[in-house]
Each structure stands twice: as C-alpha cells, then as structure tokens.
CSV table of C-alpha atoms and ligand atoms in Angstrom, one decimal:
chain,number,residue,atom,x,y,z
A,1,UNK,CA,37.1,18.1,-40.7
A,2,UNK,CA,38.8,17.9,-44.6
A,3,UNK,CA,36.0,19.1,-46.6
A,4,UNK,CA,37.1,18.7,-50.1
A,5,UNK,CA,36.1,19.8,-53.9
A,6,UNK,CA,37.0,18.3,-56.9
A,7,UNK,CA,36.6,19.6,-60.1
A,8,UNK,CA,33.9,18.7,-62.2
A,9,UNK,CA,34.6,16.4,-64.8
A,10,UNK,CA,31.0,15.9,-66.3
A,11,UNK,CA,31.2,17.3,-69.7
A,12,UNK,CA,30.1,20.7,-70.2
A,13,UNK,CA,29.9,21.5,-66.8
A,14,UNK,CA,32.0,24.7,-65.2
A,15,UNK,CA,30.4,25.3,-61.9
A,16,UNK,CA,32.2,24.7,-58.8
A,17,UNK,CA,30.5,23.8,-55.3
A,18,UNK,CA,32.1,26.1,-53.1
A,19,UNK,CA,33.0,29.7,-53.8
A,20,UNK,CA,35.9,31.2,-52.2
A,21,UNK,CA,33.5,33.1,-49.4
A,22,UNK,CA,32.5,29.5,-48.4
A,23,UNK,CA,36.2,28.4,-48.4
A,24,UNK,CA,37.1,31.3,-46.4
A,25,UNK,CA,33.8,30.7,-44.0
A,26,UNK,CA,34.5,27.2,-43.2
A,27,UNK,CA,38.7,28.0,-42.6
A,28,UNK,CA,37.6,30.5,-39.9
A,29,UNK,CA,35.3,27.6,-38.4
A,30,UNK,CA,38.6,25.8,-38.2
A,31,UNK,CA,38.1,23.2,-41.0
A,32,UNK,CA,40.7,22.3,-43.8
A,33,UNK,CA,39.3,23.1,-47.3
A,34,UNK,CA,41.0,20.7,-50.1
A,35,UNK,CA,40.2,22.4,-53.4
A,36,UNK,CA,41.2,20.4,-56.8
A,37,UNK,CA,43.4,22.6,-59.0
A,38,UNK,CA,41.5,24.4,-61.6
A,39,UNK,CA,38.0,23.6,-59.6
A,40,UNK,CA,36.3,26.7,-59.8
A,41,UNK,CA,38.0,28.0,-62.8
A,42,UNK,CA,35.5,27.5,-65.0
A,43,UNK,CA,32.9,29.7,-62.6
A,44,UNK,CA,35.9,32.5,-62.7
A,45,UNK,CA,37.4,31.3,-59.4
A,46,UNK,CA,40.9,31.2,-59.7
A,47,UNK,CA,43.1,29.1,-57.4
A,48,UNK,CA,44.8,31.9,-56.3
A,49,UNK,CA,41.1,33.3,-55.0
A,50,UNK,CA,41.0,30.0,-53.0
A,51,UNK,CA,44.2,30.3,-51.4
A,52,UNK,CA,43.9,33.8,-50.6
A,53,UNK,CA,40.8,32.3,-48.7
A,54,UNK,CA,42.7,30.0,-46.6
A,55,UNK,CA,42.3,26.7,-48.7
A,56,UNK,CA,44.9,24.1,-50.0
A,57,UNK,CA,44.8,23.7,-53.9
A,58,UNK,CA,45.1,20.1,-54.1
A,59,UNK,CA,47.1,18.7,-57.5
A,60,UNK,CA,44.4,16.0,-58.0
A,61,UNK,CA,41.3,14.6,-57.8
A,62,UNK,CA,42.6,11.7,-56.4
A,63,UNK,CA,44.2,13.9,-53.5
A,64,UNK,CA,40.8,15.6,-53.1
A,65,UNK,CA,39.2,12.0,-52.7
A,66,UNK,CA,41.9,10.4,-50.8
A,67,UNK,CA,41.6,12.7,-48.0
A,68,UNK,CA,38.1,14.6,-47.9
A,69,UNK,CA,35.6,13.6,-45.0
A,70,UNK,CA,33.5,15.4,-46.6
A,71,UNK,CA,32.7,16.2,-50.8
A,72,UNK,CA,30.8,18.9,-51.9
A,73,UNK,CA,30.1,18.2,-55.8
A,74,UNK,CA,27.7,20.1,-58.0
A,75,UNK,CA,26.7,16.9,-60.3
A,76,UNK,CA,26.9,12.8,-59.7
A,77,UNK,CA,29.6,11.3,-59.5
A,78,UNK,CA,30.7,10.4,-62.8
A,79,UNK,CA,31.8,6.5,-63.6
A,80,UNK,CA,35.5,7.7,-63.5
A,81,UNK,CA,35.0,8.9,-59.9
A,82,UNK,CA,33.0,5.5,-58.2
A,83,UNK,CA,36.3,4.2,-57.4
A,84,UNK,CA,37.2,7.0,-55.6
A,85,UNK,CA,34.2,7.4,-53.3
A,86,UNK,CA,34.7,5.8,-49.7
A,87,UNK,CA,33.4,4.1,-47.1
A,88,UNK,CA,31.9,7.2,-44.2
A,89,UNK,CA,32.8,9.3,-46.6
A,90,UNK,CA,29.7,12.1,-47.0
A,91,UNK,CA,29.2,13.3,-50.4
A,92,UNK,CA,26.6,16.2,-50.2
A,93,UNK,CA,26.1,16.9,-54.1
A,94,UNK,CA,22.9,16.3,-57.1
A,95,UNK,CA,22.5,12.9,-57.6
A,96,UNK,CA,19.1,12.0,-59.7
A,97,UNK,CA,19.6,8.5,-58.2
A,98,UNK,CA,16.6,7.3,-59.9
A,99,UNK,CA,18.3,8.3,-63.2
A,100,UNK,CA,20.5,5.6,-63.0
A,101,UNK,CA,20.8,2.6,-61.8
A,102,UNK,CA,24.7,1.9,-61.9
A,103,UNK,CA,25.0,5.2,-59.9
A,104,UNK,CA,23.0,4.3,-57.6
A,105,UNK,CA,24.8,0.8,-57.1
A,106,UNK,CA,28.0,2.5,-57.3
A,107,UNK,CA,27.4,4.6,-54.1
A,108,UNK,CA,25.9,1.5,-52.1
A,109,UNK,CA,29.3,-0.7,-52.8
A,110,UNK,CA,31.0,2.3,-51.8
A,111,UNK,CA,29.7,2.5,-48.6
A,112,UNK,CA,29.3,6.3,-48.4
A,113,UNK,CA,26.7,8.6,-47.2
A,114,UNK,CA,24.9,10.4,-50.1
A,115,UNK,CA,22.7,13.7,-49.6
A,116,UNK,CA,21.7,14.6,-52.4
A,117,UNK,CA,20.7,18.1,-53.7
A,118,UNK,CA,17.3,17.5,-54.8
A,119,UNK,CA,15.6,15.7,-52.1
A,120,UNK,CA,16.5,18.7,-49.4
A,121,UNK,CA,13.0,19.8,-48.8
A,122,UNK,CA,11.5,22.2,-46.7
A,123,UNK,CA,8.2,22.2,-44.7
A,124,UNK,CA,6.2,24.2,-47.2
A,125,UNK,CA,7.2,21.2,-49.7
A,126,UNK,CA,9.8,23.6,-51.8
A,127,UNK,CA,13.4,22.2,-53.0
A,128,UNK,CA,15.3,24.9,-52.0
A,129,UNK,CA,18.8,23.4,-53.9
A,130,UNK,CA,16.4,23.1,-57.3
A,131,UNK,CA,15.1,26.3,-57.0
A,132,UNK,CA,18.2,28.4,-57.9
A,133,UNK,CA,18.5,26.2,-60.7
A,134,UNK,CA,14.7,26.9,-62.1
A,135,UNK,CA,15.0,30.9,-61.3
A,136,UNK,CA,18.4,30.5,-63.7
A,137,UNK,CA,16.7,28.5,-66.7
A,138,UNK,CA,13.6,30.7,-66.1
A,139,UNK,CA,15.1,33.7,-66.8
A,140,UNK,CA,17.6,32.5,-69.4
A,141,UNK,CA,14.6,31.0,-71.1
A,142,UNK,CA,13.6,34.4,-72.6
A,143,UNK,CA,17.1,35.8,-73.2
A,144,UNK,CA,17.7,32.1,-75.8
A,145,UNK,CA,14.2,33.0,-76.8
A,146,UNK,CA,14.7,36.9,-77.4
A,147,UNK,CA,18.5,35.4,-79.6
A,148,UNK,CA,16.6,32.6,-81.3
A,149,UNK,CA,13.5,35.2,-82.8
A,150,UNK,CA,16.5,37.2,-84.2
A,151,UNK,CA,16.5,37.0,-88.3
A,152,UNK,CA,20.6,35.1,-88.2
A,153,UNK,CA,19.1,32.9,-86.0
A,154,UNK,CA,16.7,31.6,-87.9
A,155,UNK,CA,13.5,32.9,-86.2
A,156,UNK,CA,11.0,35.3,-87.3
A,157,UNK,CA,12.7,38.1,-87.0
A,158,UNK,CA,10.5,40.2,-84.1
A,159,UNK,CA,12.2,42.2,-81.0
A,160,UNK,CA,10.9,41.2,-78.0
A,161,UNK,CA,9.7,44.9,-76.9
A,162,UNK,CA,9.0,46.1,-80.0
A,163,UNK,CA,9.7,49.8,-80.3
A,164,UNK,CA,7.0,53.0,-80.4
A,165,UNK,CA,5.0,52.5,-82.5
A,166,UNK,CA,5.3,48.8,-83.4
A,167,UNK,CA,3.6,46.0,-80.9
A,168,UNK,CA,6.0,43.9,-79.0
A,169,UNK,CA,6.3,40.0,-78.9
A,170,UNK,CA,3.2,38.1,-77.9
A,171,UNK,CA,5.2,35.2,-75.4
A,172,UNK,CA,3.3,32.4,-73.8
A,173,UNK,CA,4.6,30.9,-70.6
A,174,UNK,CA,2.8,27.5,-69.9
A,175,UNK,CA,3.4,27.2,-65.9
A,176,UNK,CA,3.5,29.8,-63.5
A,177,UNK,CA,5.7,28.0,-60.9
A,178,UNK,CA,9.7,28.9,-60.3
A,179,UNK,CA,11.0,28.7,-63.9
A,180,UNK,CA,7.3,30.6,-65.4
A,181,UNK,CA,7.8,33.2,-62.8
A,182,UNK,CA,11.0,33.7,-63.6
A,183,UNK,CA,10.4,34.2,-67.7
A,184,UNK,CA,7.3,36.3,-67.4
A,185,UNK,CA,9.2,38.5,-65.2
A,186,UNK,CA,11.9,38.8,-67.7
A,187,UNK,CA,9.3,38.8,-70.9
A,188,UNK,CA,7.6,41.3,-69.2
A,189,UNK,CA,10.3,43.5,-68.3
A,190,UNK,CA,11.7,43.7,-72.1
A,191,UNK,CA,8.0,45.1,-73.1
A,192,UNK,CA,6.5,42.0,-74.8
A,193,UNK,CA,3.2,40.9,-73.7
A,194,UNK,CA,3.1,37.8,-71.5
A,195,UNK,CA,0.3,35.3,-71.1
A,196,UNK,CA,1.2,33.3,-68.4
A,197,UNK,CA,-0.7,30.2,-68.1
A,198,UNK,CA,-1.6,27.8,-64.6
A,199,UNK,CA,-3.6,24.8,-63.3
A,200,UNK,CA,-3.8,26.4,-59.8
A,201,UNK,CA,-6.1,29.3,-59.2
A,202,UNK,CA,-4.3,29.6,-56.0
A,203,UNK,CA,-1.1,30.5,-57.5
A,204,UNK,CA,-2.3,32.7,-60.5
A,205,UNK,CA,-4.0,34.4,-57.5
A,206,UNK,CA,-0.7,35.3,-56.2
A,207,UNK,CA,1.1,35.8,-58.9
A,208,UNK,CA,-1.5,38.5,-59.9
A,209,UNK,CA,-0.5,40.8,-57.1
A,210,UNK,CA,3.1,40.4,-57.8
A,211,UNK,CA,3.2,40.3,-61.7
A,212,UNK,CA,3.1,43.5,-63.6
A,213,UNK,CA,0.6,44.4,-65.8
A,214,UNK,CA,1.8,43.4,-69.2
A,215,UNK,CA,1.4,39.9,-67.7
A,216,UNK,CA,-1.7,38.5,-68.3
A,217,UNK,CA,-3.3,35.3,-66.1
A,218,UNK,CA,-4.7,33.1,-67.5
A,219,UNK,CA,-6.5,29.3,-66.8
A,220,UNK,CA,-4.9,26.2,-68.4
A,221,UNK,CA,-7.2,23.9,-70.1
A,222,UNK,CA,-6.8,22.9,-74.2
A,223,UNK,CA,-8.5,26.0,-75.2
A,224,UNK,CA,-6.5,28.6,-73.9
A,225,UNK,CA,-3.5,27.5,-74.2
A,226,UNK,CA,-4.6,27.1,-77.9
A,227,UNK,CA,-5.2,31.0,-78.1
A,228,UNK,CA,-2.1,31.9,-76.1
A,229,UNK,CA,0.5,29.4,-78.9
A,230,UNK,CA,-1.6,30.6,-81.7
A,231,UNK,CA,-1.0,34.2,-81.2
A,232,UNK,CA,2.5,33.9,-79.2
A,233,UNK,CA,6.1,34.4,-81.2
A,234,UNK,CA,7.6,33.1,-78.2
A,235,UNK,CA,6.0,29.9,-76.1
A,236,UNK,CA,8.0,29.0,-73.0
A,237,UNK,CA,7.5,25.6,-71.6
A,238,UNK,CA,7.5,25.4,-67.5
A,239,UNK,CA,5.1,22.9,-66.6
A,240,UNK,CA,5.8,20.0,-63.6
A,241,UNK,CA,4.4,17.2,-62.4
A,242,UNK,CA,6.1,16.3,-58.8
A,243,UNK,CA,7.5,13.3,-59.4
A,244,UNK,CA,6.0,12.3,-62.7
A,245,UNK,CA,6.8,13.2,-66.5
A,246,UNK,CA,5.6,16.4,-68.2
A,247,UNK,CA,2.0,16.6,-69.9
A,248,UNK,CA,2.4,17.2,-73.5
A,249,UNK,CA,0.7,20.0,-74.0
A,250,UNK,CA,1.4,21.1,-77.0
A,251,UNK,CA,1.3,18.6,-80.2
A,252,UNK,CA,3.0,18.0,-83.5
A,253,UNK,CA,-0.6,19.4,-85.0
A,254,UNK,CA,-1.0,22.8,-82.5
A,255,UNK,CA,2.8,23.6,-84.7
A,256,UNK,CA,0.8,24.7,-87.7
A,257,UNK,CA,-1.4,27.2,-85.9
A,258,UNK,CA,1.6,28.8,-84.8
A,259,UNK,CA,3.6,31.8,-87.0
A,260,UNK,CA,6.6,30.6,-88.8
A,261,UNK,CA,9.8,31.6,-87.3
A,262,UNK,CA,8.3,31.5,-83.9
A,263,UNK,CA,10.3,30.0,-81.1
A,264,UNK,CA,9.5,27.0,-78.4
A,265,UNK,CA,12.0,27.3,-75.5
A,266,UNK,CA,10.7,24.1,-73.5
A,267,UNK,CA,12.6,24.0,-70.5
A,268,UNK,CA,10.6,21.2,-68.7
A,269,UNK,CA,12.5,19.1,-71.2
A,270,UNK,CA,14.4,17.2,-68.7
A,271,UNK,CA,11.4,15.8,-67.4
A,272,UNK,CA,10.5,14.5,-71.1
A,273,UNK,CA,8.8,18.6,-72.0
A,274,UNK,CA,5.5,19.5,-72.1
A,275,UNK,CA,5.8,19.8,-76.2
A,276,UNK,CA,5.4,16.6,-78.4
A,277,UNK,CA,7.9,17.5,-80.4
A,278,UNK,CA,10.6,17.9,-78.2
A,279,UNK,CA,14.2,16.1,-77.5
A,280,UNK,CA,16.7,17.6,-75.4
A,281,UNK,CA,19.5,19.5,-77.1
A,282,UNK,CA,23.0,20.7,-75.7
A,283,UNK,CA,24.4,23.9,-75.2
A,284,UNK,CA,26.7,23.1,-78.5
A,285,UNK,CA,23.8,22.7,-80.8
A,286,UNK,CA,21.0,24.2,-78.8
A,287,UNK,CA,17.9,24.3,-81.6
A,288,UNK,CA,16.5,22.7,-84.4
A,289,UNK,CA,13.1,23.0,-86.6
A,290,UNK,CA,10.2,21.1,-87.1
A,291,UNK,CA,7.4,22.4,-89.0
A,292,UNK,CA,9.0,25.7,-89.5
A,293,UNK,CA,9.0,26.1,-85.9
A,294,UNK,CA,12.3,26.8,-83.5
A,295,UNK,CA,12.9,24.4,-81.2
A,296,UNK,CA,15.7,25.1,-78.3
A,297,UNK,CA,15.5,22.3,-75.8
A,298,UNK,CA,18.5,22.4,-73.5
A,299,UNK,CA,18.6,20.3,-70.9
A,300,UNK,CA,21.3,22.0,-67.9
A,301,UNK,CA,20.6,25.8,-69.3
A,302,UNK,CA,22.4,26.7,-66.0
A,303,UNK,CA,25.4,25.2,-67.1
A,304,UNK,CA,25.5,28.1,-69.9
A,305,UNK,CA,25.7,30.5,-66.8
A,306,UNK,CA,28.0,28.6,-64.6
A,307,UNK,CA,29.3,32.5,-63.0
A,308,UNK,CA,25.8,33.4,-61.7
A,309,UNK,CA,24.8,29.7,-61.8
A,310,UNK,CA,27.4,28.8,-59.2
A,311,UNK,CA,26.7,31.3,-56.9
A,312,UNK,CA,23.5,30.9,-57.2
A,313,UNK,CA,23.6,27.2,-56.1
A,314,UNK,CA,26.1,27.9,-53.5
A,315,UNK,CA,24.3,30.4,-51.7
A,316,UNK,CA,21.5,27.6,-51.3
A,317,UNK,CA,24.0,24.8,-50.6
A,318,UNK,CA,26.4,26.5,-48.4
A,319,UNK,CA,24.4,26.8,-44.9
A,320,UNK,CA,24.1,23.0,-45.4
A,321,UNK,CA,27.4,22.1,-46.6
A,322,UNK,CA,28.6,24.7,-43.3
A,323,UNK,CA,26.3,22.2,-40.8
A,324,UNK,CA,27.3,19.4,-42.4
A,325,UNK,CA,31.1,20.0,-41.3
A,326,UNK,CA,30.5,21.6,-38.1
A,327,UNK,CA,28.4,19.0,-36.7
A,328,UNK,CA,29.3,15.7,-38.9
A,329,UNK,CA,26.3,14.1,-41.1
A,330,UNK,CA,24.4,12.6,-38.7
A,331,UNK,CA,23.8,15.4,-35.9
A,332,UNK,CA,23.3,18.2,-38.9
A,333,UNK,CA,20.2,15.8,-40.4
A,334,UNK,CA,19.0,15.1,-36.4
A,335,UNK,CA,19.1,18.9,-36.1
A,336,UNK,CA,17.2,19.3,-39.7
A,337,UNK,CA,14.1,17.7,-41.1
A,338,UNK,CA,15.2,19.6,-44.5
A,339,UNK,CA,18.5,18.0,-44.7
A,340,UNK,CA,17.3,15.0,-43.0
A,341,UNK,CA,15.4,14.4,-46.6
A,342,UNK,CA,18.4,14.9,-48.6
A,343,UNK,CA,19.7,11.6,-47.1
A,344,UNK,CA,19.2,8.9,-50.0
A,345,UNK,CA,22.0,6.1,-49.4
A,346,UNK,CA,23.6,5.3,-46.0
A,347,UNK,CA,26.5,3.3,-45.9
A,348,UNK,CA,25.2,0.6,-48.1
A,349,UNK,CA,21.3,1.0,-47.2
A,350,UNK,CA,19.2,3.0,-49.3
A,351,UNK,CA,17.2,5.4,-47.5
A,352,UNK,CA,14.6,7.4,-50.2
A,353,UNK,CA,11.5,5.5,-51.5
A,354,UNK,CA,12.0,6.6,-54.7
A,355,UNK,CA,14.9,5.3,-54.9
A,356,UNK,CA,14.7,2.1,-53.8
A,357,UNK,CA,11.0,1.5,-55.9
A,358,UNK,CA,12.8,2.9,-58.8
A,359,UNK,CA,15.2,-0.1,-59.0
A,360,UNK,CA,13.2,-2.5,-56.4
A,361,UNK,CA,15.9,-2.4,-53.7
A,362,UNK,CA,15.1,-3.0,-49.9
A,363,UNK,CA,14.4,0.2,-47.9
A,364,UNK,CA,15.4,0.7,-44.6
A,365,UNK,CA,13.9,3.4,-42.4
A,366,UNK,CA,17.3,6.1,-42.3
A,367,UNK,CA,15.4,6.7,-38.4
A,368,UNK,CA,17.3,3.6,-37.3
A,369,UNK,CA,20.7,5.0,-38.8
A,370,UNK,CA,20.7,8.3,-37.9
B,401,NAD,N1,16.2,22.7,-68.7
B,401,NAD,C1,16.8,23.1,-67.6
B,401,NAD,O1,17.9,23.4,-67.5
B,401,NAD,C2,15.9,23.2,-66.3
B,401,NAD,C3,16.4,24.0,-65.2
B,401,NAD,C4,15.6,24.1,-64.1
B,401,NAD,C5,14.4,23.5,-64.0
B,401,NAD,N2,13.9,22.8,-65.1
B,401,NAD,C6,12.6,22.2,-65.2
B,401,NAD,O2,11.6,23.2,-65.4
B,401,NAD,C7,10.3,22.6,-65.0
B,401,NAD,C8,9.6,23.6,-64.1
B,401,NAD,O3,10.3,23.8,-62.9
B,401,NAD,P1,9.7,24.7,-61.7
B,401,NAD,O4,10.8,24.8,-60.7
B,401,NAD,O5,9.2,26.0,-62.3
B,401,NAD,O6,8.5,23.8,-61.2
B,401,NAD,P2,7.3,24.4,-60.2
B,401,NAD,O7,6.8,23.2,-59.5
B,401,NAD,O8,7.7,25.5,-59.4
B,401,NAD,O9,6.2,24.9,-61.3
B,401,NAD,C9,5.5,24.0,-62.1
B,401,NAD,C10,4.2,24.7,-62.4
B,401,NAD,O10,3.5,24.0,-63.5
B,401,NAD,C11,2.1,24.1,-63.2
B,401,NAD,N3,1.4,23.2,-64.0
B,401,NAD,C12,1.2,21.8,-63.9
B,401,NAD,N4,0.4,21.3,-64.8
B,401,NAD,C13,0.1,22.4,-65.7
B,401,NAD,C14,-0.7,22.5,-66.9
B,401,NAD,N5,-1.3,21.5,-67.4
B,401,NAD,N6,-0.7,23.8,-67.4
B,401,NAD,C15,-0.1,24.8,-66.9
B,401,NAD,N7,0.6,24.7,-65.8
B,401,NAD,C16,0.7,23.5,-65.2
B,401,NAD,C17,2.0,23.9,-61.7
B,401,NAD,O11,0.8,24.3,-61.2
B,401,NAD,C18,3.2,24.7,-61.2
B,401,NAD,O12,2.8,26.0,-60.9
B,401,NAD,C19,10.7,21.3,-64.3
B,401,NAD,O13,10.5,20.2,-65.2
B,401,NAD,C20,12.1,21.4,-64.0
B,401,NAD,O14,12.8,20.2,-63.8
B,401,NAD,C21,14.7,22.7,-66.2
C-alpha cells in the first residue's frame, strides 16, 4: 500500500503524523511511504531523517494526494485540500466533523473513507488519540501559568515553589481527569500547593493514592471551588462534559475575590471553558486581562510543543495507522471495535450519530459497509 503524508498546512500547526520510526516500521512491512517535502520539519524531522528511513520525499502535496491509498494527517483537511481527497481513498486523521459542516460535506462528495482521531475509543470509554493531547496541554498548563505569574509578564509576580522560607503558589485545578492530572502533577512537583478539585468521588479516590501530598482533594460544588479561586494565584481550568459544552464555573463576579496579578489558564476553552470570561486566544497573542486578572486561553496548546507533541500523538496513532495498511480499512475496523469507532464517513454515507444529528444527515449503520 502508498501510505502518504502531507504537510500540514493549517496555520500554526508544525506537527507531522508519522515520525521517521513509523516510516522506517511500515518500509520493513513492505509498504511505500510518500512523505511531502518539509512534512515533519516543523517537529525537527528533516527529510533526510525520512529518507534514511526508507521513505520517498514527495515534491508536493499534490503528489502525496495523487498517489496515497492511505493519508495519515494530524488536523482536517483544510478547504485547499477537499479537492484533493479521493474516492477509496482512507484518510485516518482529527476531524471534529461536527465543527463544521462544509468539512463534513467535503469528505462525503469526496467519496473517501474518514477515521477520525477522536472517535477511536476503547472499551473502558477512553480516547486514546485525545489523550496524548490532554497529558500535553495538562502539563503545559502550569509551565504558561508559572511564565504568565512572572512580574514582565504581567502577573503577580509569585514563583511557583516559593523558596525556604517563603510559601509557594496556592494553584487550583478545577477537574481531575487527563489534563487536571496532568497540571497537579506538574504544580506539585515545582513545590506550590495544589487543590485539585472533582465531581467524581470515585476518581478523587484514586487520584489520592497516586497524587503526592502537596495535592490536596477536594469536592466540587460552588463553595469550594470558591475557597480554592479565592486563595489560588494560579486556577487551572480542566473540566468536561462528554459531548456537551463546559460548565462555567467561574464568573465575571468570582474575578474580584481573586488576588490581582493572578493567572487563569483555562484549557477546557475549546469546549467554550469552564470560566465566564473566557475566549480562546492563539499561541501569537496568548493572554489578555479582565478585572486585573490574566487570562491565557489557547486553544491547540499542543501545537506550541509540536517536538514532544508529535511524538506524543504518534505513538498513539501509529499501531492504528500500521493496521490500517497491513490489513486495508475494512479488515483493521472488523478486527477492532476501537478503530471500528473512529469510522465517521464511508464513501459518501455518514456513519457516527453525532455527526449526522449535528447537521441532520441520514445515518446508515457502517455494519452493512464494513
Ligand atoms: N486547549 C487545549 O489545547 C486542549 C488540549 C487538550 C484537551 N483540552 C480540553 O481540556 C478539557 C479536559 O480534558 P480531559 O482530557 O482532562 O477530560 P477528562 O474527561 O479526562 O476530565 C474531565 C474531568 O472534569 C471533571 N468534571 C466534570 N464536571 C466538573 C465540575 N463541575 N467540577 C470539577 N470537575 C468536573 C470530570 O469528573 C472529569 O474528571 C477538555 O475540554 C479537552 O477538550 C484542551
């Protein structure tokens, strides 16, 4: 099979979605690997790394497109690249169909098969190709917070750990799933003192035997989380809903209980963020103020990473990506209920209820196309 890889032309976004130990991986299994010049430069993959892997730099996108059975992309295809997508052809990348509507048409007329990252799902109910992502913004979450309390930055002016004889940073993390793990671990491990707050009692359970002890667990309702952003010079917003926006939890009024110079990182922000007061940002111009309060509100904060970022995603993606071409689209799902849920659009049908609710488009059960 030609599996191929274009480079990513969505702006801002350097990660590639195949290293050169995947290239090399799938060569040995006999496939041809079409990599688009300049692909995973932005990662710190040269082409030469690719070649010396066995793969075949292609000159364009075009090339990549022309001839690839298979695509492996890290975001949707941009509006530049619908005319390029094919009929048969799979494209195994993030879509966030229900996003966008003209996307979604886009890869019906086309006629391709789209598996898309963030439906993969496992038995125990986890996203395995958004979780790299969350463990990423998670921890980055308190290294933009740790910059943004810093004096030139504009915040208050507090080191995280403090140093003997001075306290460290009170930080709040509202959520305790992938990304709030993540940033207490972090918080914690710098020497500030971390209230981590949860809705499931099940989960702050666990997370007590694996959190250390300058993490403290503690119930979400509107008065403790009150006491945690009234105290905390960093809040870290981490909150989901499956499937639905973010509760605002914190409002335009809870701003003036807080310190001035304190810092909200919210990273649920591209679900709409659990803070009233928040609209996503870019990596370009990452914060703002309101009430005297830091805002930073970016909405990819893996794409600020896109070295660990990348491999990162990859080593979730690859062991898919490496089914998908050794056993073609349709006996890798058959053989996978995981992958089997990453199918959203088959050859014109749509194939994922929330897609097809989203823009009230028929359904058809993928059962009878697999
Ligand atoms: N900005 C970015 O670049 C970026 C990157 C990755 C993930 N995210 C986003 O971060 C958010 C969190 O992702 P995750 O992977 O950690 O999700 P997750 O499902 O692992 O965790 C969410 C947690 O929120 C908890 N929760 C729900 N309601 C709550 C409440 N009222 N108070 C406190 N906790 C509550 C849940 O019990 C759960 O533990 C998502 O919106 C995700 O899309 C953003």
């Amino acid at each position: 099979m030609i599996v191929g890889v274009p480079k990513e032309i969505k702006t801002a976004e350097n990660r590639v979605a195949l290293v050169p130990a995947g290239a090399e991986s799938l060569v040995s299994d006999g496939h041809t690997v079409l990599v688009e010049q300049g692909g995973g430069l932005g990662s710190g993959f040269p082409d030469e790394a690719y070649r010396a892997a066995g793969a075949t730099i292609a000159g364009s996108a075009d090339e990549v497109w022309k001839r690839a059975d298979l695509i492996l992309k890290v975001k949707e295809p941009i509006e530049r690249e619908w005319p390029l997508m094919r009929r048969k052809q799979v494209l195994f990348t993030y879509f966030h169909f229900a996003a966008s509507e003209p996307l979604t048409r886009a890869v019906i007329a086309s006629g391709a098969i789209a598996i898309a990252y963030e439906t993969v799902q496992l038995a125990t109910g986890e996203l395995p190709l958004l979780t790299p992502m969350s463990e990423v913004a998670g921890r980055m979450a308190v290294q933009e917070g740790a910059k943004y309390l810093e004096r030139v930055h504009g915040g208050s002016g507090i080191l995280l750990g403090g140093v003997p004889g001075v306290l460290p940073a009170e930080v709040a993390v509202i959520g305790g799933g992938v990304v709030g793990t993540n940033a207490a671990k972090m918080a914690a491990g710098l020497g500030a003192h971390v209230t981590l707050l949860d809705v499931s009692l099940d989960r702050l359970r666990y997370l007590s035997d694996v959190l250390p002890a300058n993490v403290d667990l503690v119930y979400s309702n509107r008065h403790n989380l009150l006491d945690a952003v009234r105290k905390a010079d960093l809040v870290i917003g981490a909150v989901l809903l499956p499937g639905a926006k973010a509760p605002k939890l914190v409002t335009r009024a809870d701003l003036k209980l807080m310190k001035p110079g304190s810092v909200l990182v919210d990273v649920a922000v591209d679900q709409g963020g659990c803070i009233e007061t928040i609209t996503p940002t870019t990596h370009d111009n990452p914060t703002y103020v309101v009430d005297g309060i830091l805002h930073y509100a970016v909405a990819n904060m893996p794409g600020g990473v896109p070295r660990t970022s990348t491999l990162a995603l990859t080593n979730a993606t690859f062991p898919y990506a490496k089914r998908l071409a050794r056993h073609g689209w349709k006996a890798a799902c058959q053989n996978d209920p995981s992958l089997f849920l990453g199918l959203n659009v088959i050859e014109g049908h749509v194939v994922y209820p929330g897609v097809a609710e989203a823009f009230a488009l028929p359904l058809v059960d993928p059962h009878t196309l697999v």
